[in-house]
mmCIF file of C-alpha atoms in Angstrom:
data_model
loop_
_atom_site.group_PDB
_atom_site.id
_atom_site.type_symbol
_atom_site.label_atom_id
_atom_site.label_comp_id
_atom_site.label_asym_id
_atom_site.label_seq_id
_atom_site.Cartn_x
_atom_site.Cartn_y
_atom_site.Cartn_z
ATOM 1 C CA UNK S 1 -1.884 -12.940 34.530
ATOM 2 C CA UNK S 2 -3.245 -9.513 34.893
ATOM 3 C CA UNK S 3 -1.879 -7.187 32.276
ATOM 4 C CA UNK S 4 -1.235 -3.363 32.266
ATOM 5 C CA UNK S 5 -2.494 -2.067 28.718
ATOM 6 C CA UNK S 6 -1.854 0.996 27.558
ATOM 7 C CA UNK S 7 -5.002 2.525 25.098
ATOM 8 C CA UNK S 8 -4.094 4.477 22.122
ATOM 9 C CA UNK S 9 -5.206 8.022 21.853
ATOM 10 C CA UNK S 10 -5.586 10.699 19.269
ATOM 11 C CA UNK S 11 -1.906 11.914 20.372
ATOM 12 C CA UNK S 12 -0.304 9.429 18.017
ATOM 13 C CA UNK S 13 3.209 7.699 18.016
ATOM 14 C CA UNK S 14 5.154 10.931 20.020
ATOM 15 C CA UNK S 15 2.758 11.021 22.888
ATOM 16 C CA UNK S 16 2.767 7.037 23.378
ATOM 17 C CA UNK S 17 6.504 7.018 22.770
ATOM 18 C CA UNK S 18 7.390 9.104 26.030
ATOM 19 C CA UNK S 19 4.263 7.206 27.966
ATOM 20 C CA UNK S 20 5.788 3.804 26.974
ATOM 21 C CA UNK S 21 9.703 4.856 27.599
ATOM 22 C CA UNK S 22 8.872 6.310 30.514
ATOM 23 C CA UNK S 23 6.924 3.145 32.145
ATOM 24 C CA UNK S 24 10.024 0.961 30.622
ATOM 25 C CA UNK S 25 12.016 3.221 32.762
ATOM 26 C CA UNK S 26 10.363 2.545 36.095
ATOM 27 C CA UNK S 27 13.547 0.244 37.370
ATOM 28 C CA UNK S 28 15.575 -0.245 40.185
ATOM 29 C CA UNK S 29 19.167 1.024 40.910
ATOM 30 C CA UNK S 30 20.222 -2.842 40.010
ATOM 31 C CA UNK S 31 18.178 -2.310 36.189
ATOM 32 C CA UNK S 32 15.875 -4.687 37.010
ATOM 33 C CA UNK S 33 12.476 -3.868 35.481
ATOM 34 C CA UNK S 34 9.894 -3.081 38.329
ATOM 35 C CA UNK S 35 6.558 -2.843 36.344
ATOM 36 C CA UNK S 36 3.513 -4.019 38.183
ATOM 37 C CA UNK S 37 0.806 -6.216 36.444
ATOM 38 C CA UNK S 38 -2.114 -5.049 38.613
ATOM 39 C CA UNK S 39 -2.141 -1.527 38.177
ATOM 40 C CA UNK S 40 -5.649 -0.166 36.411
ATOM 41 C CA UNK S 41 -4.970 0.548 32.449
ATOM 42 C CA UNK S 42 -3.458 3.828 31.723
ATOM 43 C CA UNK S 43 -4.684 6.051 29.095
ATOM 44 C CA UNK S 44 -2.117 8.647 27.411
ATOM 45 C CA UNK S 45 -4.653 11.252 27.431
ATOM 46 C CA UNK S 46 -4.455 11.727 31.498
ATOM 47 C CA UNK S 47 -0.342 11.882 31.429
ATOM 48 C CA UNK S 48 1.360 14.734 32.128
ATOM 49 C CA UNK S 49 4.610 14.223 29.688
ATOM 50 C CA UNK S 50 6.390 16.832 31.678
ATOM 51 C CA UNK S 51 6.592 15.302 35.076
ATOM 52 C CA UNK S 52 6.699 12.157 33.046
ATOM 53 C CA UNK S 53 10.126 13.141 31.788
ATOM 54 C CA UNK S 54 11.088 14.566 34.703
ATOM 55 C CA UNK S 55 10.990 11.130 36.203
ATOM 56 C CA UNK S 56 13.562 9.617 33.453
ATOM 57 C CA UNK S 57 17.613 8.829 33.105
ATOM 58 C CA UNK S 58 19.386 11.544 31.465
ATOM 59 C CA UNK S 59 19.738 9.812 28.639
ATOM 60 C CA UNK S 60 15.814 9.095 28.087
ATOM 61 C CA UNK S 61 15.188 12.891 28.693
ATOM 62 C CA UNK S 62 17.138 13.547 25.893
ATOM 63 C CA UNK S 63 15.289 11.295 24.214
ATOM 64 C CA UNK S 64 12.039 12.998 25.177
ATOM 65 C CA UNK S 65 13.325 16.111 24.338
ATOM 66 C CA UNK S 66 14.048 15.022 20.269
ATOM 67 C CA UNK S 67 10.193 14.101 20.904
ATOM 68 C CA UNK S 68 9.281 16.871 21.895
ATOM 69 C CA UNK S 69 10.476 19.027 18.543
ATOM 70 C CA UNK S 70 9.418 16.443 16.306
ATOM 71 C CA UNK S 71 5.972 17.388 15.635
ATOM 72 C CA UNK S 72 4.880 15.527 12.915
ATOM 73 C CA UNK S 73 1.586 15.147 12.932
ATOM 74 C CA UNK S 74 0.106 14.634 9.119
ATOM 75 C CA UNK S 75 1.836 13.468 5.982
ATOM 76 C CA UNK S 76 -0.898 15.028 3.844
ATOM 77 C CA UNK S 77 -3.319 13.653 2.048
ATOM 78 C CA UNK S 78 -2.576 10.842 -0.318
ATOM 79 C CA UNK S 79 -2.515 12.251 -4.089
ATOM 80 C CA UNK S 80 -1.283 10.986 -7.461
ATOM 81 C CA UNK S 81 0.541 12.069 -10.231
ATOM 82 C CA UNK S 82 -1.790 13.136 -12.705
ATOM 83 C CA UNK S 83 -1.967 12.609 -17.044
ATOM 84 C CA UNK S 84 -0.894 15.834 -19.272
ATOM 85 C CA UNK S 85 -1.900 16.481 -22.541
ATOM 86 C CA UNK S 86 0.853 17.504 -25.340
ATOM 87 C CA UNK S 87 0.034 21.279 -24.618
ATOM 88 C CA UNK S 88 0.682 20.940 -20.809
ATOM 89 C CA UNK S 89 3.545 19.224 -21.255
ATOM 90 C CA UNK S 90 4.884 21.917 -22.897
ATOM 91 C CA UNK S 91 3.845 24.507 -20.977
ATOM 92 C CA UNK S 92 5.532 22.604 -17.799
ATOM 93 C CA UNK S 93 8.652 22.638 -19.697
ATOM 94 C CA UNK S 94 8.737 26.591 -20.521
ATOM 95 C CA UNK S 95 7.597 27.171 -16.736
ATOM 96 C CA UNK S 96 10.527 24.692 -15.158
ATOM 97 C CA UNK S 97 12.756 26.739 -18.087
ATOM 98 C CA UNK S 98 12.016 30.098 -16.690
ATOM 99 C CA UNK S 99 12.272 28.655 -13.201
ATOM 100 C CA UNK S 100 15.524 27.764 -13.843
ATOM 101 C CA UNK S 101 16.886 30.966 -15.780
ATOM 102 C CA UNK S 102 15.287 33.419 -13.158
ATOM 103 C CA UNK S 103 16.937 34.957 -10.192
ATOM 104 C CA UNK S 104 13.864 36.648 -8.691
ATOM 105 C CA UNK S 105 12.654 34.327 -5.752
ATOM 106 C CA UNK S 106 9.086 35.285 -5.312
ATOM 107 C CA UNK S 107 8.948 34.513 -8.890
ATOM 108 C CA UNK S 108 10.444 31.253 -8.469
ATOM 109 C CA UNK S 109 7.554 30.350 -5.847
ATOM 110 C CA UNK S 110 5.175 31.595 -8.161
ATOM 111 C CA UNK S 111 6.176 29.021 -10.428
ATOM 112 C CA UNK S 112 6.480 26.280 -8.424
ATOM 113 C CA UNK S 113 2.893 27.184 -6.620
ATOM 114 C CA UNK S 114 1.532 26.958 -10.604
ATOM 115 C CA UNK S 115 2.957 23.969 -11.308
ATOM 116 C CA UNK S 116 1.813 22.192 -8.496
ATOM 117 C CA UNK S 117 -1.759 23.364 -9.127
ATOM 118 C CA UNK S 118 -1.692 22.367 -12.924
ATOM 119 C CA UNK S 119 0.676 20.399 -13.736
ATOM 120 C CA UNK S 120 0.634 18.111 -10.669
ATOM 121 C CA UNK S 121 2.369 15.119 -13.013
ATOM 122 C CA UNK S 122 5.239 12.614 -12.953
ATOM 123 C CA UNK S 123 7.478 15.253 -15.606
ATOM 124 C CA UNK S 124 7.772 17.258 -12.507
ATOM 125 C CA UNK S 125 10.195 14.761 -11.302
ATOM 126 C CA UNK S 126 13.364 15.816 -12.983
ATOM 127 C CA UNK S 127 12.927 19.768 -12.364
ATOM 128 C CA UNK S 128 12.346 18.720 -8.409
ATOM 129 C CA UNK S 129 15.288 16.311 -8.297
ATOM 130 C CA UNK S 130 17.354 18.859 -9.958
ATOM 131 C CA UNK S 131 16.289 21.368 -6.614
ATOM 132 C CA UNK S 132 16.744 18.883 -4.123
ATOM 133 C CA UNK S 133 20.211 17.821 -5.135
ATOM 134 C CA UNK S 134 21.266 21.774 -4.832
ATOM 135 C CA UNK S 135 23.016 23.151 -2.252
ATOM 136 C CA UNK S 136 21.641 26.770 -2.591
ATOM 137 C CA UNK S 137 23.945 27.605 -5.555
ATOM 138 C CA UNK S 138 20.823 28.230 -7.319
ATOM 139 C CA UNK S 139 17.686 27.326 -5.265
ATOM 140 C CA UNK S 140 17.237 28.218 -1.625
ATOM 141 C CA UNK S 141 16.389 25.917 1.346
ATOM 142 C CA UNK S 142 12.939 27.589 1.305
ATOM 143 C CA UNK S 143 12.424 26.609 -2.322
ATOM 144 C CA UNK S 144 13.860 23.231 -1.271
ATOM 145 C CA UNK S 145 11.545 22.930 1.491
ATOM 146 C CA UNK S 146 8.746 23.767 -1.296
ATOM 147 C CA UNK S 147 10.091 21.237 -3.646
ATOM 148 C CA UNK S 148 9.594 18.788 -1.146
ATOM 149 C CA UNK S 149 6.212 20.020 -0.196
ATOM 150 C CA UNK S 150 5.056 19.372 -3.396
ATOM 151 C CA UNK S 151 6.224 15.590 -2.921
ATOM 152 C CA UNK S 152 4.648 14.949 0.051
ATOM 153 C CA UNK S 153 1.521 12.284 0.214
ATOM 154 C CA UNK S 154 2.436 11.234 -3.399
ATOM 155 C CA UNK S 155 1.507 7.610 -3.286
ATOM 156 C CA UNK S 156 3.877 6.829 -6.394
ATOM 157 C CA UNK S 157 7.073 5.110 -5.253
ATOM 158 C CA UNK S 158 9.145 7.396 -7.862
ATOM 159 C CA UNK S 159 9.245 9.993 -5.638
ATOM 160 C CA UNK S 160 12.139 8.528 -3.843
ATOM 161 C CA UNK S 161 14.764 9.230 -6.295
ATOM 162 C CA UNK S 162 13.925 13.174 -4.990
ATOM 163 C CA UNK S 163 13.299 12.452 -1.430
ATOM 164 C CA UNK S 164 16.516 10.135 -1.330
ATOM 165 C CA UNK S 165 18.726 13.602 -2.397
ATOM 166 C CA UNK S 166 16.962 15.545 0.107
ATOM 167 C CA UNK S 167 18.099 13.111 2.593
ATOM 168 C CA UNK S 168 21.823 13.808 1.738
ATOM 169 C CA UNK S 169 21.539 17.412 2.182
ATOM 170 C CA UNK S 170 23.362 19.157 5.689
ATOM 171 C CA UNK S 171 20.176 20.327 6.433
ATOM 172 C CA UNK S 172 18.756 18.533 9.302
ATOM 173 C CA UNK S 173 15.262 20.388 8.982
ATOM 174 C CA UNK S 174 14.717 18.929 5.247
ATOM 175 C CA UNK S 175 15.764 15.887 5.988
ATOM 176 C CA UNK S 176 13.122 15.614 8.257
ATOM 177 C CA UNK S 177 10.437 17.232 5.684
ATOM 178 C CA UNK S 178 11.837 14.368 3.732
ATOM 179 C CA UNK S 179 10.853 11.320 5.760
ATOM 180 C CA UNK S 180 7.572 12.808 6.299
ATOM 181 C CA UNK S 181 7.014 13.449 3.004
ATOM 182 C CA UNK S 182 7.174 9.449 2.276
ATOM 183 C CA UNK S 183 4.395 9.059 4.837
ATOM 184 C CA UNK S 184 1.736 7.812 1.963
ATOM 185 C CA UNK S 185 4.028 5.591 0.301
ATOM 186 C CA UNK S 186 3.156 1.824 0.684
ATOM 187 C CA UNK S 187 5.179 -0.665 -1.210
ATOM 188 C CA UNK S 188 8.410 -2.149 0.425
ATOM 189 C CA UNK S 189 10.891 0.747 -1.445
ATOM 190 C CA UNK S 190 9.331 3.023 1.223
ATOM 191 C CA UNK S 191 10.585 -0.033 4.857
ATOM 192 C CA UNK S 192 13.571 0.864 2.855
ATOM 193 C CA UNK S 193 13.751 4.531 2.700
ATOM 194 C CA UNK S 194 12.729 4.904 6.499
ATOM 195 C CA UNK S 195 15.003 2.199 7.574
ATOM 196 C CA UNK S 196 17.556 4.790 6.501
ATOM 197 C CA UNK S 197 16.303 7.994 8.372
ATOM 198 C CA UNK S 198 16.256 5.310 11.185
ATOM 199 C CA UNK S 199 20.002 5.677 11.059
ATOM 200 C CA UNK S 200 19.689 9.346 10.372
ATOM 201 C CA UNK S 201 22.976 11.267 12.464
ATOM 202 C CA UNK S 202 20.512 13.997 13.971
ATOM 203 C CA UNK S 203 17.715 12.400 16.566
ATOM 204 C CA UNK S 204 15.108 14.990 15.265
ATOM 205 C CA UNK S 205 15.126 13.292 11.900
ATOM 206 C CA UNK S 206 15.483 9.874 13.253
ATOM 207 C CA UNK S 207 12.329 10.058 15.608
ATOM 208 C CA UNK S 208 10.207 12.060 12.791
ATOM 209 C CA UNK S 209 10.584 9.090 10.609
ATOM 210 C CA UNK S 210 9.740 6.340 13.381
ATOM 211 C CA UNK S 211 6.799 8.985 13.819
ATOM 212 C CA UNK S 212 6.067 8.517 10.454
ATOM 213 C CA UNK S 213 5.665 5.022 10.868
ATOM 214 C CA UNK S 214 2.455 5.340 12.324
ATOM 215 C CA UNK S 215 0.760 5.588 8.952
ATOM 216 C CA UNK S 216 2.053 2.465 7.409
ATOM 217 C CA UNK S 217 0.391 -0.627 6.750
ATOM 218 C CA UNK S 218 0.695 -3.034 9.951
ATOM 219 C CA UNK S 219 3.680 -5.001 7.756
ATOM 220 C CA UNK S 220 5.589 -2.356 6.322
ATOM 221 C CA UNK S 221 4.956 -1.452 10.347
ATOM 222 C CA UNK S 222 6.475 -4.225 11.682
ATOM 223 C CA UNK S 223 9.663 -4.266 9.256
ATOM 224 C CA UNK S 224 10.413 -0.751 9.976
ATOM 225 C CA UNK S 225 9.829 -1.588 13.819
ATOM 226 C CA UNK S 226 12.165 -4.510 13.344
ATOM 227 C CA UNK S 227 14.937 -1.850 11.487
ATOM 228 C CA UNK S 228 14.783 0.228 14.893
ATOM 229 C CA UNK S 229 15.590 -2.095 16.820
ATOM 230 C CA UNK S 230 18.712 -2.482 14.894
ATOM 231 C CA UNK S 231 19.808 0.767 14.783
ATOM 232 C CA UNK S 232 22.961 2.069 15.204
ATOM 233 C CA UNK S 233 21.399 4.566 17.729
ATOM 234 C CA UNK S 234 19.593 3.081 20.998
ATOM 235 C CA UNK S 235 17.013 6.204 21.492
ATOM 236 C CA UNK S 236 15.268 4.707 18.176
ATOM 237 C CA UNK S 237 16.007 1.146 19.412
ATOM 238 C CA UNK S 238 14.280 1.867 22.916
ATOM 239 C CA UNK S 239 11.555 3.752 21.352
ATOM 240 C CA UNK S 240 11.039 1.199 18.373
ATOM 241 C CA UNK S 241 10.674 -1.711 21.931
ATOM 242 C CA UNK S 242 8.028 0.581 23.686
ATOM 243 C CA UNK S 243 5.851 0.996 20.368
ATOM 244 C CA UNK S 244 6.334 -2.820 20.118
ATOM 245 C CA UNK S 245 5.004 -3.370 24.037
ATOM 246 C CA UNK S 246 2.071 -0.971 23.623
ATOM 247 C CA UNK S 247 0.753 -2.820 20.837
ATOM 248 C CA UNK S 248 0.889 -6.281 22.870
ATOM 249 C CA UNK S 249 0.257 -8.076 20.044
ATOM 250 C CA UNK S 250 1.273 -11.471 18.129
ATOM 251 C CA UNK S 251 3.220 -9.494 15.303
ATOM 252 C CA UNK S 252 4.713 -7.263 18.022
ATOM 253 C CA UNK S 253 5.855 -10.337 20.156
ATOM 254 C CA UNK S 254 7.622 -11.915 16.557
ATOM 255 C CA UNK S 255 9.084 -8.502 16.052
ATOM 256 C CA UNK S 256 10.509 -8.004 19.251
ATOM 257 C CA UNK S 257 11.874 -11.776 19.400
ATOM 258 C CA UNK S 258 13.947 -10.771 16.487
ATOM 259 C CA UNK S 259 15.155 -7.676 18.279
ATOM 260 C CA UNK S 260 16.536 -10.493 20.750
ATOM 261 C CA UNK S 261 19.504 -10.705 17.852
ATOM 262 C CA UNK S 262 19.890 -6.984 17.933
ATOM 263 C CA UNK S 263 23.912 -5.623 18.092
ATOM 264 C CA UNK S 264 23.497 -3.997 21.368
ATOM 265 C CA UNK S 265 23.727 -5.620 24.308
ATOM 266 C CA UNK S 266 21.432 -2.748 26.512
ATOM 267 C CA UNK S 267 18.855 -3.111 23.848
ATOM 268 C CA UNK S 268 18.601 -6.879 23.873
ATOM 269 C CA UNK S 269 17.805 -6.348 27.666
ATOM 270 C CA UNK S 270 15.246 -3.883 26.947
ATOM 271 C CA UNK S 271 13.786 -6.243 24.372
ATOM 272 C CA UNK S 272 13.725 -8.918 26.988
ATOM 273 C CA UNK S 273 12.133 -7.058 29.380
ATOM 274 C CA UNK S 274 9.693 -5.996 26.567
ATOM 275 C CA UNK S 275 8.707 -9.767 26.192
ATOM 276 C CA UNK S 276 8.939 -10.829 29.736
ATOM 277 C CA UNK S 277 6.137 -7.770 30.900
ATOM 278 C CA UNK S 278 4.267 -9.048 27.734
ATOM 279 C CA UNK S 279 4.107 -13.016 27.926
ATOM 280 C CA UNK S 280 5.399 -13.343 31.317
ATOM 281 C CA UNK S 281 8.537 -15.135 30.462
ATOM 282 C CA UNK S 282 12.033 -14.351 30.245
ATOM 283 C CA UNK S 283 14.353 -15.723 27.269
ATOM 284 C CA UNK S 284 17.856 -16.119 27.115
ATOM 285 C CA UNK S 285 18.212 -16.023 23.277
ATOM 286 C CA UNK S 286 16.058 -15.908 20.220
ATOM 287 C CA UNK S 287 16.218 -19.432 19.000
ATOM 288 C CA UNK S 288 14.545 -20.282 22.810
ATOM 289 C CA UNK S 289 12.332 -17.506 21.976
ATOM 290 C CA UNK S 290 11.172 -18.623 18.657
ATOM 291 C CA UNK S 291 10.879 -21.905 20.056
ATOM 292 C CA UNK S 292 8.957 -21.551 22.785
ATOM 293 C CA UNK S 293 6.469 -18.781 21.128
ATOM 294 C CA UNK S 294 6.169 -21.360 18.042
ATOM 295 C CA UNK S 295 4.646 -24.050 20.861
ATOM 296 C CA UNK S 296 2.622 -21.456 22.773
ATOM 297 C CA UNK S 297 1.582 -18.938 19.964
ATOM 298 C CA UNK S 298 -2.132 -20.686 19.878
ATOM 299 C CA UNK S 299 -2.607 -19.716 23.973
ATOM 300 C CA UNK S 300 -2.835 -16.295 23.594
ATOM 301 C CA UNK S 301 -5.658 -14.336 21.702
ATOM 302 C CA UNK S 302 -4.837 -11.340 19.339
ATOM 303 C CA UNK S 303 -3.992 -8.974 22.184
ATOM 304 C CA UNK S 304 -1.961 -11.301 24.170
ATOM 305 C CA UNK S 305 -4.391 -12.333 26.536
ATOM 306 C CA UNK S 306 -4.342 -15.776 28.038
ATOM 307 C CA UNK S 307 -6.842 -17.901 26.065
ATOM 308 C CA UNK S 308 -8.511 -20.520 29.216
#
């Protein structure tokens, strides 16, 4: 079988999000999936997401759209708490005191700008959960947004407990700082965390953190993937099956069989199409999925090419 591929570029998840939803959307009026196999391979780099978009349902250009203003593009470089002696531990106290008791906000900055630069250490933790669990009472949404800032690329899983009351806050903006700001976290807390901004009420937050998946490990990858799929929201669900189809490979095809079980009727269809553009084969159910990929897994090299 001759296969369409689809290359990845330098314009990450977002770019090959709307490329991949928009070929899945290539049907006709009866839903049936219409994608050719013998087309060349296209690369993301010559599409023109505008008239892309312009060729989608209403409800994919919406879709598109959330894409669009979620622009995530880094989650900063990885960095770790660091070790304080007895003397900068109690200078970090007296500065998170002051930061506290004073009601001038440049000075507040000041502080928090200083205490990232020297006292970068895990007794931050308190002082920046304290700020993220605000409401503006007492610290802003810009000193919020800083708080979280200083979070972000931390490779130490305790900087959920902060990110997870960011997450609770009405502001759809810092919500989406927060999901970002997980981006260097590796361990299987972090599938967790951005499983939840999966589910995420505003579609800006909820595509920033399957954006953010891009900088996972391939397993903590494929969970997350697998979380989309289930999602209470099909734009993540459709988006989490085209990510799935342009990686055409063996852990995408396991991933996607799952998705088979999803809640949603529309986005087991999209799954199946997913498979059948992928292996050439259309399943009914899982269990014939899992079944038949079990027997056949061995046929098909790493990229899901037909092994003669």
């Amino acid at each position: 079988m001759n296969r369409r591929t689809i290359t990845l570029a330098s314009g990450g998840f977002l770019l090959l999000i709307i490329a991949a939803v928009g070929l899945m959307n290539l049907r006709s009026p009866t839903g049936t999936a219409q994608i050719s196999t013998s087309q060349p391979p296209i690369d993301p780099k010559t599409i023109d997401p505008n008239a892309l978009v312009a060729t989608m349902n209403p409800a994919t250009q919406e879709m598109a759209a959330g894409l669009g203003g979620s622009m995530v593009s880094s989650t900063g470089e990885a960095r770790d708490f660091r070790s304080l002696s007895p003397d900068q531990s109690k200078a970090l106290e007296a500065l998170a005191r002051e930061l506290r008791q004073t009601s001038d906000e440049g000075r507040k900055l000041e502080i928090l700008e200083e205490l990232e630069v020297s006292y970068y250490s895990e007794a931050l933790l308190p002082l920046l959960r304290e700020m993220l669990a605000d409401t503006g009472a007492t610290f802003s949404e810009e000193l919020r947004f800083r708080a979280i800032e200083i979070l972000s690329g931390n490779t130490s899983p305790a900087i959920l407990s902060a990110l997870d009351l960011a997450m609770k806050s009405p502001s759809e903006s810092l919500r989406e700082e927060a999901v970002v700001a997980a981006g260097q976290l590796r361990g299987p807390e972090v599938v967790e965390f951005l499983g939840r901004g999966l589910n995420d009420p505003n579609p800006q937050v909820r595509l920033a953190t399957l954006d953010t998946t891009e900088f996972q490990t391939s397993g903590n990858q494929q969970k997350i993937l697998e979380k989309a799929l289930v999602s209470n929201h099909s734009d993540i669900a459709i988006a989490g099956i085209a990510l799935l189809e342009v990686q055409s490979n063996h852990a995408a095809v396991e991933t996607l069989i799952r998705g088979l079980e999803a809640p949603n009727p529309d986005v087991v269809e999209e799954v199946r199409f997913a498979l059948d553009f992928m292996l050439g084969i259309e399943f009914p159910n899982a269990s014939q999925a899992q079944s038949w990929w079990r027997e056949n897994r061995g046929k098909f090299d790493p990229d899901l090419n037909p092994i003669d």
